[in-house]
Coordinates of N, CA and C in Angstrom, one line a residue:
X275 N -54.3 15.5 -31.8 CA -54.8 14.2 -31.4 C -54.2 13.8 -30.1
X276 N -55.5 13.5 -29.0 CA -54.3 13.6 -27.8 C -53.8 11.8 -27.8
X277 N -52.7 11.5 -27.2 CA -51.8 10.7 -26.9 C -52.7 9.6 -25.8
X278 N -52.8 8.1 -26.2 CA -53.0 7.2 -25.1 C -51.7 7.3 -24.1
X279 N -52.7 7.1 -22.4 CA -51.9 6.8 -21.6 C -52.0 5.5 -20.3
X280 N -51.2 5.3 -19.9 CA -51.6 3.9 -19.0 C -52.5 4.6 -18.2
X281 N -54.0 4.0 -17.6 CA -54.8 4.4 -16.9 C -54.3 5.0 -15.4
X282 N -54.8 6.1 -14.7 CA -54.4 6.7 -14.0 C -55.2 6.6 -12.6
X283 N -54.6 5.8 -11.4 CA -55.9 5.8 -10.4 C -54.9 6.9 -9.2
X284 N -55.4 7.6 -8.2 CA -55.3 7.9 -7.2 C -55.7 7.0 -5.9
X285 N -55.0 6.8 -5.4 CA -55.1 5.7 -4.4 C -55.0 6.7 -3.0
X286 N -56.5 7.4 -3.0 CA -56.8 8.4 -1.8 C -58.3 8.6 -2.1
X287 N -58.6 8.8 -0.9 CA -60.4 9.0 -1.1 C -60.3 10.4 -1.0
X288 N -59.4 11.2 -0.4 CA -59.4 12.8 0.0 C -59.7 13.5 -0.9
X289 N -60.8 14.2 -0.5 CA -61.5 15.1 -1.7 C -60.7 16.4 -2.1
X290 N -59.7 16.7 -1.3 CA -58.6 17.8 -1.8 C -57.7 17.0 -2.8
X291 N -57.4 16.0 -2.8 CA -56.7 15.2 -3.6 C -57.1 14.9 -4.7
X292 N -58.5 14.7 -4.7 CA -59.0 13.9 -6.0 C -59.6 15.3 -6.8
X293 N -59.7 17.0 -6.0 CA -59.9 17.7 -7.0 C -58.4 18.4 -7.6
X294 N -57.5 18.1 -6.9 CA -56.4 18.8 -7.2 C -55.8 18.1 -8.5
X295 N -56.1 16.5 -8.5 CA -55.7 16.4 -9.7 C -56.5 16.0 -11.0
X296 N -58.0 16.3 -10.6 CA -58.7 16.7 -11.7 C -59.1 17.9 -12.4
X297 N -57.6 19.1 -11.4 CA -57.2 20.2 -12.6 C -56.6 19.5 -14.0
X298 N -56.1 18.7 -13.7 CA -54.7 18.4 -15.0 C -56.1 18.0 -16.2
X299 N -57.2 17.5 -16.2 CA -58.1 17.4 -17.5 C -57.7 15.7 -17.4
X300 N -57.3 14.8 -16.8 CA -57.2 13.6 -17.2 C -57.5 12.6 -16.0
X301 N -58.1 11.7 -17.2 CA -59.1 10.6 -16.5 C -58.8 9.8 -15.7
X302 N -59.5 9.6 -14.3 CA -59.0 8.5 -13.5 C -59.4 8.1 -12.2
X303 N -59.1 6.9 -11.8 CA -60.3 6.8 -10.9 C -59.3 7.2 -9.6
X304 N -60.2 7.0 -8.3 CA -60.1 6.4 -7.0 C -59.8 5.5 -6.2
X305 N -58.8 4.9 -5.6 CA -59.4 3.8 -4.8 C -58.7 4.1 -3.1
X306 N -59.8 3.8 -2.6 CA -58.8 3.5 -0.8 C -57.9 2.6 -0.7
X307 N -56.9 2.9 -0.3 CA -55.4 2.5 -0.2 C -56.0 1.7 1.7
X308 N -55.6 0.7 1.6 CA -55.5 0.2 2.8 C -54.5 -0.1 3.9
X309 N -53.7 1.3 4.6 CA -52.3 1.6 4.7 C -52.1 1.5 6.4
X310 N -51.5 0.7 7.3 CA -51.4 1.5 8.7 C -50.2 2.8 8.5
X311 N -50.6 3.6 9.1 CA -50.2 5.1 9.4 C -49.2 5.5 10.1
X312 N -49.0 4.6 11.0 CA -48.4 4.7 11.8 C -47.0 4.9 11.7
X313 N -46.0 5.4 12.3 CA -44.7 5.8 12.2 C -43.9 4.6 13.0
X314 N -42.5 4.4 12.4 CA -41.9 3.1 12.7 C -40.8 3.8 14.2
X315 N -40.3 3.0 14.5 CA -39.7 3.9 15.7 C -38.4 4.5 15.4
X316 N -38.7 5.7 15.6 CA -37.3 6.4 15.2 C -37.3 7.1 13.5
X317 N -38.2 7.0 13.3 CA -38.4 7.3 11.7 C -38.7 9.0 11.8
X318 N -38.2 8.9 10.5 CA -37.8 10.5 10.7 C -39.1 10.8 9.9
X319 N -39.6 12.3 10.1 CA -40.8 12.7 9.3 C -40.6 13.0 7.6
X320 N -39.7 12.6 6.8 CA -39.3 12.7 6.0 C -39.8 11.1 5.2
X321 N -39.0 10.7 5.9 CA -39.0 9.3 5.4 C -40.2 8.8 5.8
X322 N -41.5 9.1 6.8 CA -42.3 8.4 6.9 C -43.4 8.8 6.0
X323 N -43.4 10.2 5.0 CA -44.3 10.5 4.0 C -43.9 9.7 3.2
X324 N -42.3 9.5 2.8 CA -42.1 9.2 1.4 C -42.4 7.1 1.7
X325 N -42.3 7.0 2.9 CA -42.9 5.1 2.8 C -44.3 5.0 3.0
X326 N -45.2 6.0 3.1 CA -46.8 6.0 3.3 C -47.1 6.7 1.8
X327 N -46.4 7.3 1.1 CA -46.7 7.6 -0.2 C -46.6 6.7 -1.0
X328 N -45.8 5.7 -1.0 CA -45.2 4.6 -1.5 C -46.1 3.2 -1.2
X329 N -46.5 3.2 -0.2 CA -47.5 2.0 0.8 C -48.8 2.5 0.1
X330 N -49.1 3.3 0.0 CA -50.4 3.3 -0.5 C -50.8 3.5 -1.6
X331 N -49.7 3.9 -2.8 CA -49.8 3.2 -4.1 C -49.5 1.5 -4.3
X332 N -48.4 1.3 -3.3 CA -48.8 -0.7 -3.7 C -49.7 -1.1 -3.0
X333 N -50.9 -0.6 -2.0 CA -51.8 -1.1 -1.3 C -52.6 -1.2 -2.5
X334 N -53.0 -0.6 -4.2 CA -53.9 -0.7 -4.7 C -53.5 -1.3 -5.8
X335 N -52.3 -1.3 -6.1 CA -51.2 -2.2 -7.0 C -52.3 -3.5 -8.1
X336 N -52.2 -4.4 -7.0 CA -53.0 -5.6 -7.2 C -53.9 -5.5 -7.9
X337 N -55.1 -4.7 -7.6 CA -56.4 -4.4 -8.1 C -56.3 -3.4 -9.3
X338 N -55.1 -3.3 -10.1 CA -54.7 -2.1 -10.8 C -53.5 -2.4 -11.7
X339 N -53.8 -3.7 -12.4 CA -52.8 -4.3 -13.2 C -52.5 -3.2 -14.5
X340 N -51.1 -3.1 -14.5 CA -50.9 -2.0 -15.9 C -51.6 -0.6 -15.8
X341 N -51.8 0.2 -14.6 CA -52.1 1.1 -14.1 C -50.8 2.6 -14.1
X342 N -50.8 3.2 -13.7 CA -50.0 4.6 -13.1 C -50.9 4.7 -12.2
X343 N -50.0 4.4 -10.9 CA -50.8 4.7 -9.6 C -50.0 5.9 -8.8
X344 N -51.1 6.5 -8.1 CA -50.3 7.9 -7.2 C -50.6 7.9 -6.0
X345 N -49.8 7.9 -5.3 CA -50.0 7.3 -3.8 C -49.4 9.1 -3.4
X346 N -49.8 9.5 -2.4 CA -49.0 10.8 -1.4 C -49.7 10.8 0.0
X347 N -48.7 11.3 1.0 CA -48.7 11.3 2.3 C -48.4 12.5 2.9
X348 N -48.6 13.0 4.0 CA -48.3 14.3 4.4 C -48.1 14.0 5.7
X349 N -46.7 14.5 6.6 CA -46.8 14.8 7.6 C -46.4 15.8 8.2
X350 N -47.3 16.4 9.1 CA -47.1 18.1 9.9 C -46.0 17.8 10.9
X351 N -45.0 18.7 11.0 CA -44.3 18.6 12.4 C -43.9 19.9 12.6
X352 N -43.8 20.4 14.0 CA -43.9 21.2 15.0 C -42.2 20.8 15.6
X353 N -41.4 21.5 15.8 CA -39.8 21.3 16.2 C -39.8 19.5 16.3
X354 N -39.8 18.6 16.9 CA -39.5 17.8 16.9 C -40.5 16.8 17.0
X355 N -41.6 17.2 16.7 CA -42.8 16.5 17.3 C -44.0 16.1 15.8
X356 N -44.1 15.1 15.2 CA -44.5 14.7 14.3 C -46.5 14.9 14.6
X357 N -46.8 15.6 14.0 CA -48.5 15.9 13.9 C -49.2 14.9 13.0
X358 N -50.0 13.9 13.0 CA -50.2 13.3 12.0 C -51.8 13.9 12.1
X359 N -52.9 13.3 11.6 CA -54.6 13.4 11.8 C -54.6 13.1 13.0
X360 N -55.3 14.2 13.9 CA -56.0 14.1 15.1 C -57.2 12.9 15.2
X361 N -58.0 13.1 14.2 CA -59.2 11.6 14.6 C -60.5 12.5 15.4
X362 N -59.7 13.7 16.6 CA -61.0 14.0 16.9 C -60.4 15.0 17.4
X363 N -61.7 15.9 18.6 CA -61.7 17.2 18.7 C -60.2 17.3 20.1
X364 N -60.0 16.5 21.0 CA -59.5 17.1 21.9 C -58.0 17.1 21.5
X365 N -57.2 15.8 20.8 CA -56.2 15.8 19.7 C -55.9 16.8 18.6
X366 N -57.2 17.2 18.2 CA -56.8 18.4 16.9 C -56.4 19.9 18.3
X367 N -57.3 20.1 19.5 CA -56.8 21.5 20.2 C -55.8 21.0 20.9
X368 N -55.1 20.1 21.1 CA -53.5 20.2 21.5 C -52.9 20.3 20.2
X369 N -53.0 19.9 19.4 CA -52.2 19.6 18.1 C -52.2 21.3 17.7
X370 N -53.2 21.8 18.0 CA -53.5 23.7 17.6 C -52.4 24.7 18.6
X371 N -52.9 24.5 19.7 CA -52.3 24.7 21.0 C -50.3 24.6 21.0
X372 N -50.1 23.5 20.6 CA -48.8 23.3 20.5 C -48.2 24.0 19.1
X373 N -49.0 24.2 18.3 CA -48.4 24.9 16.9 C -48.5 26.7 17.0
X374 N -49.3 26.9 18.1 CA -49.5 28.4 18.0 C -48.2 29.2 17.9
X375 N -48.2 30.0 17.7 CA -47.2 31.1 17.5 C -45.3 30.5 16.8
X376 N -46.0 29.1 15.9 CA -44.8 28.6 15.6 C -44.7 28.2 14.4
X377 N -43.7 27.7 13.7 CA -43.8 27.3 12.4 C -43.9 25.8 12.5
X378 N -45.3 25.1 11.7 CA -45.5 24.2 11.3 C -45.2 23.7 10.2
X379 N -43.8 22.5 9.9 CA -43.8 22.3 8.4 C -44.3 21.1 8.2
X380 N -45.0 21.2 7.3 CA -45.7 19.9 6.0 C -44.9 19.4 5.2
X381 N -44.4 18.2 5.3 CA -43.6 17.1 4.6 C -44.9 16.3 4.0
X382 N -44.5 16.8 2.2 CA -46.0 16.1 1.6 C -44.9 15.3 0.7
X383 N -45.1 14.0 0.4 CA -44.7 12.7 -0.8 C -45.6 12.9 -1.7
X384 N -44.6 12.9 -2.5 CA -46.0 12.0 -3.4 C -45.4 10.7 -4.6
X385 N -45.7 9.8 -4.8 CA -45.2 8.7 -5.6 C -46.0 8.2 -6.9
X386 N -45.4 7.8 -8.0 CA -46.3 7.5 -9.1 C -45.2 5.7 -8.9
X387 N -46.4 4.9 -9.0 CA -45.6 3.8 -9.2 C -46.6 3.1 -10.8
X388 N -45.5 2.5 -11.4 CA -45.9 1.7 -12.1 C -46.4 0.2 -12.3
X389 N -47.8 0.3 -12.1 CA -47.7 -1.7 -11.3 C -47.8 -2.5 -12.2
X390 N -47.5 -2.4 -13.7 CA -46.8 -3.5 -14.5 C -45.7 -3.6 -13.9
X391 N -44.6 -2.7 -14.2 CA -43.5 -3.0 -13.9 C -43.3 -2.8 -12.5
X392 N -43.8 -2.6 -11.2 CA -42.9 -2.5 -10.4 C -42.6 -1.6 -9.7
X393 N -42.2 -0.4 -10.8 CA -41.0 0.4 -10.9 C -42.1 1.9 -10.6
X394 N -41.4 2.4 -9.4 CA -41.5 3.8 -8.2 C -40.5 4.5 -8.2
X395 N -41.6 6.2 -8.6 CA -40.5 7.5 -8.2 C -41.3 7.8 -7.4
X396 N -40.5 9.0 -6.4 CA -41.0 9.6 -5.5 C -40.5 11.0 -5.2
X397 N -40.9 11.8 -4.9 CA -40.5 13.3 -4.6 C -41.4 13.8 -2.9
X398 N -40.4 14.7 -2.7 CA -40.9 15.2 -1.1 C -41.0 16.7 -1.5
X399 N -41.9 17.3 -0.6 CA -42.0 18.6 -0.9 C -42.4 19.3 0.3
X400 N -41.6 20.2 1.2 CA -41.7 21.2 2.3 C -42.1 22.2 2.2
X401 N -43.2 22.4 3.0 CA -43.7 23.6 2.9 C -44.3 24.2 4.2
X402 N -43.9 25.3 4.6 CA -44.1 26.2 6.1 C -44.9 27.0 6.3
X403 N -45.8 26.9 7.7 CA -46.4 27.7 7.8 C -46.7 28.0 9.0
X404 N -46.7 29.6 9.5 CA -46.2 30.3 10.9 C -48.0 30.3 11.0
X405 N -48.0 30.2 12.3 CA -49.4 29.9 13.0 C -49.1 31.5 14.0
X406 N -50.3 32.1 13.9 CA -50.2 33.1 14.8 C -50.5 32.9 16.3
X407 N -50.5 33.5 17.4 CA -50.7 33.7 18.7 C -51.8 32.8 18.5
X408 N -52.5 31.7 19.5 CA -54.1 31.6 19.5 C -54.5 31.2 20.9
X409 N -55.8 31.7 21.1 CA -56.1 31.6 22.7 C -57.2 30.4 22.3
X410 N -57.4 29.8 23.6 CA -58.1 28.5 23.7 C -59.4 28.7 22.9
X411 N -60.1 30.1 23.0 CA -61.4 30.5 22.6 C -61.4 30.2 21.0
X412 N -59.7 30.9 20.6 CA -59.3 30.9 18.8 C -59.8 29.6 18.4
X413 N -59.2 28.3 18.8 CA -58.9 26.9 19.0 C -60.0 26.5 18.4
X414 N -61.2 26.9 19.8 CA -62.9 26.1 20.0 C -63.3 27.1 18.6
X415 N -63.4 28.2 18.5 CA -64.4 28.5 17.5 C -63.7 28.1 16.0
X416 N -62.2 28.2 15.7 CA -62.1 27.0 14.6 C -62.5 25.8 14.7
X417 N -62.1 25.0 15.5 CA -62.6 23.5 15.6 C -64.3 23.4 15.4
X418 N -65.1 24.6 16.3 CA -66.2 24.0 16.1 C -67.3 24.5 14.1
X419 N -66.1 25.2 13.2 CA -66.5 25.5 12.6 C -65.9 24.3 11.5
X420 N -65.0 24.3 11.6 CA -64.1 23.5 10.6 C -63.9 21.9 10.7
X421 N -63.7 21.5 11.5 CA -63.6 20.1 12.2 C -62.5 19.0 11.2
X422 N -61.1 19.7 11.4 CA -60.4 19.5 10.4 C -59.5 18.1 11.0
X423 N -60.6 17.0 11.8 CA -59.9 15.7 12.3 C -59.2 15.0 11.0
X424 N -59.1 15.1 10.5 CA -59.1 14.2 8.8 C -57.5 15.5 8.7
X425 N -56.8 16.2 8.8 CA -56.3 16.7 8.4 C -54.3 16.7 9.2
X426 N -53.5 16.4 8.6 CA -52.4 16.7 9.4 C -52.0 17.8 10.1
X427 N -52.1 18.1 10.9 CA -51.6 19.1 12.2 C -53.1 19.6 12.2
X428 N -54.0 19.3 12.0 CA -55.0 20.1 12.6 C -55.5 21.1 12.0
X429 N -54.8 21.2 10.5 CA -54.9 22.7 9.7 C -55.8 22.7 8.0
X430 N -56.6 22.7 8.5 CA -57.0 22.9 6.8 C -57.0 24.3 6.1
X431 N -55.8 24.6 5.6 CA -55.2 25.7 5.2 C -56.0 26.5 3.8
X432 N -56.9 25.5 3.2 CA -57.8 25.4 2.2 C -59.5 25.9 2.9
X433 N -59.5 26.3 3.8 CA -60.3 26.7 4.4 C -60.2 28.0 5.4
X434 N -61.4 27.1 6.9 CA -60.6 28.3 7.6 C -59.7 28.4 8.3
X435 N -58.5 27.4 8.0 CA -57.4 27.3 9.1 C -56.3 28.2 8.8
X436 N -56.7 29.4 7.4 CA -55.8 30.3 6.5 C -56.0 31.3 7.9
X437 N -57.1 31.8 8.3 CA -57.5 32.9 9.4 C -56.6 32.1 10.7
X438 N -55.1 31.2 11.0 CA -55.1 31.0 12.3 C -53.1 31.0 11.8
X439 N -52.8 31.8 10.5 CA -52.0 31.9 10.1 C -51.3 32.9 9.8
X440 N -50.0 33.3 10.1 CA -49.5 34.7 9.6 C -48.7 34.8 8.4
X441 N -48.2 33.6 8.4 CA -47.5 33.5 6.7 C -47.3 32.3 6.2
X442 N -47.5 32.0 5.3 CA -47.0 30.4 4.5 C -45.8 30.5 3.4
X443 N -45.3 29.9 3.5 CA -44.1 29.7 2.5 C -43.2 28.3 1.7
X444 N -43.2 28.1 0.4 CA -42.8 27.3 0.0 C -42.7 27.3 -1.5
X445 N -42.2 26.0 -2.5 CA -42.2 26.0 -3.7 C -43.2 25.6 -4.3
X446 N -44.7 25.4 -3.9 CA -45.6 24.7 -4.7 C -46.8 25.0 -3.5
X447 N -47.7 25.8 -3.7 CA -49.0 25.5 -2.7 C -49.7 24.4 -2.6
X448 N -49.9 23.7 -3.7 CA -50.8 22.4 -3.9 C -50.0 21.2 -3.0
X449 N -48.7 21.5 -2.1 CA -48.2 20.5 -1.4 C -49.0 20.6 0.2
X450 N -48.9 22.2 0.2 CA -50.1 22.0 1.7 C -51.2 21.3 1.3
X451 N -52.3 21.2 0.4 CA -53.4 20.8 0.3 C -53.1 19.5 0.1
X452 N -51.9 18.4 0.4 CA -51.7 17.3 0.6 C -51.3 16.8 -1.2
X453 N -50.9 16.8 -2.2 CA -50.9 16.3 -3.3 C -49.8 17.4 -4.1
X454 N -48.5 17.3 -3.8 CA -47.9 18.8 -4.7 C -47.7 17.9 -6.3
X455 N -48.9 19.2 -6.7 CA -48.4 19.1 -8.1 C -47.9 19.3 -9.4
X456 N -47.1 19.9 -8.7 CA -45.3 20.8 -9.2 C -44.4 19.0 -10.0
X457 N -44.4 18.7 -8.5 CA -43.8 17.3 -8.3 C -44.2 16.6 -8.8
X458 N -45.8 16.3 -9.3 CA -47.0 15.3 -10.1 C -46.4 15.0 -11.2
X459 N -46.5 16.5 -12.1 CA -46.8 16.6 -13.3 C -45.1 16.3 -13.8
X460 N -43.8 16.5 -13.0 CA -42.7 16.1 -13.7 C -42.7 14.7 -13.3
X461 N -43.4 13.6 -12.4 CA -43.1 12.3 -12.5 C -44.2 11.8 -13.8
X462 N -45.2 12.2 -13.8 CA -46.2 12.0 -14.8 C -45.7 12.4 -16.6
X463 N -45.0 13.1 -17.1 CA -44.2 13.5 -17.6 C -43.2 12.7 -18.0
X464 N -42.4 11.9 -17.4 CA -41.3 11.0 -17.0 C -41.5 9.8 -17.9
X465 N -43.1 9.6 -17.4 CA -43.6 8.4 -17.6 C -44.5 8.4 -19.0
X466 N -44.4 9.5 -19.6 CA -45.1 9.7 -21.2 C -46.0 10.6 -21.3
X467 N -46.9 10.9 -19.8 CA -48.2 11.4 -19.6 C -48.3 12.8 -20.7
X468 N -49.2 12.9 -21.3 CA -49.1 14.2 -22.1 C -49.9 15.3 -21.0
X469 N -48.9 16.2 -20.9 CA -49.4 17.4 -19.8 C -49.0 18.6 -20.8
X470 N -49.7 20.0 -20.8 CA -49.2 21.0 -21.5 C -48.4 21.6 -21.3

């Protein structure tokens, strides 16, 4: 007999998001989080997934009384240089350009808050990936295939941004595809969710 659970929304429209965790078999909606993105000054890329993971689970709070809400954030960085969504094409080929031949790591959050009570965990999860050599031509004919503006660094690794890579590495894949849920399923867990 399975176990009642507090309703479960995802507060992300991202269609990588909303199928990754409608592997787990349990019900739940969507809502757009209404979050600015933006990075505070001096904010480290760590901390700005885990306060945009956190911001956009209370952005849907309200509308979601007695809920389990999941908010996650991702940001790409390149040695010192924070990658967020390009928005469009000439932004995504510097954003390509500057990652070539280098390791790009993905700082993904992800947060379950509880909006009866309040009460927020969060987990961060790194994960790296070496971009091979790419010439301007590499660039245009991914971009004009993929058009991955919607994506942090420029990479939809879930597609064909795997062909502009020489290796990935980390503790959980489902944290590149923006939602690690390694990390999910033990806050979900925490919180009573029956997972197998």
């Amino acid at each position: 007999m399975a176990v009642a659970h507090r309703p479960l929304v995802l507060a992300s429209t991202s269609p990588a998001r909303r199928e990754l965790l409608t592997r787990l078999g349990l019900p739940f909606e969507c809502r757009a989080p209404q979050v600015d993105e933006a990075a505070l000054s001096g904010e480290a890329p760590t901390a700005l997934a885990l306060r945009l993971a956190h911001a956009k689970a209370v952005a849907v709070a309200v509308a979601c009384p007695a809920h389990l809400i999941i908010g996650s954030d991702q940001v790409a960085v390149v040695g010192d240089r924070v990658l967020g969504k390009p928005g469009g094409r000439a932004r995504a080929a510097e954003q390509l350009a500057l990652a070539a031949g280098r390791v790009m790591v993905f700082q993904t959050a992800v947060c379950l808050l509880d909006s009866a009570s309040g009460e927020a965990a969060s987990r961060l999860v790194s994960f790296e990936v070496a971009l091979r050599q790419l010439t301007a031509a590499d660039i245009d004919r991914y971009l004009d295939r993929e058009q991955p503006f919607g994506c942090a660094g420029s990479l939809r690794s879930e597609g064909l941004g795997v062909t502009l890579c020489e290796r990935m590495s980390g503790d959980d894949p489902t944290a590149l595809l923006g939602l690690p849920m390694i990390a999910l399923c033990e806050l979900l867990r925490a919180e009573g969710v029956p997972l197998p």
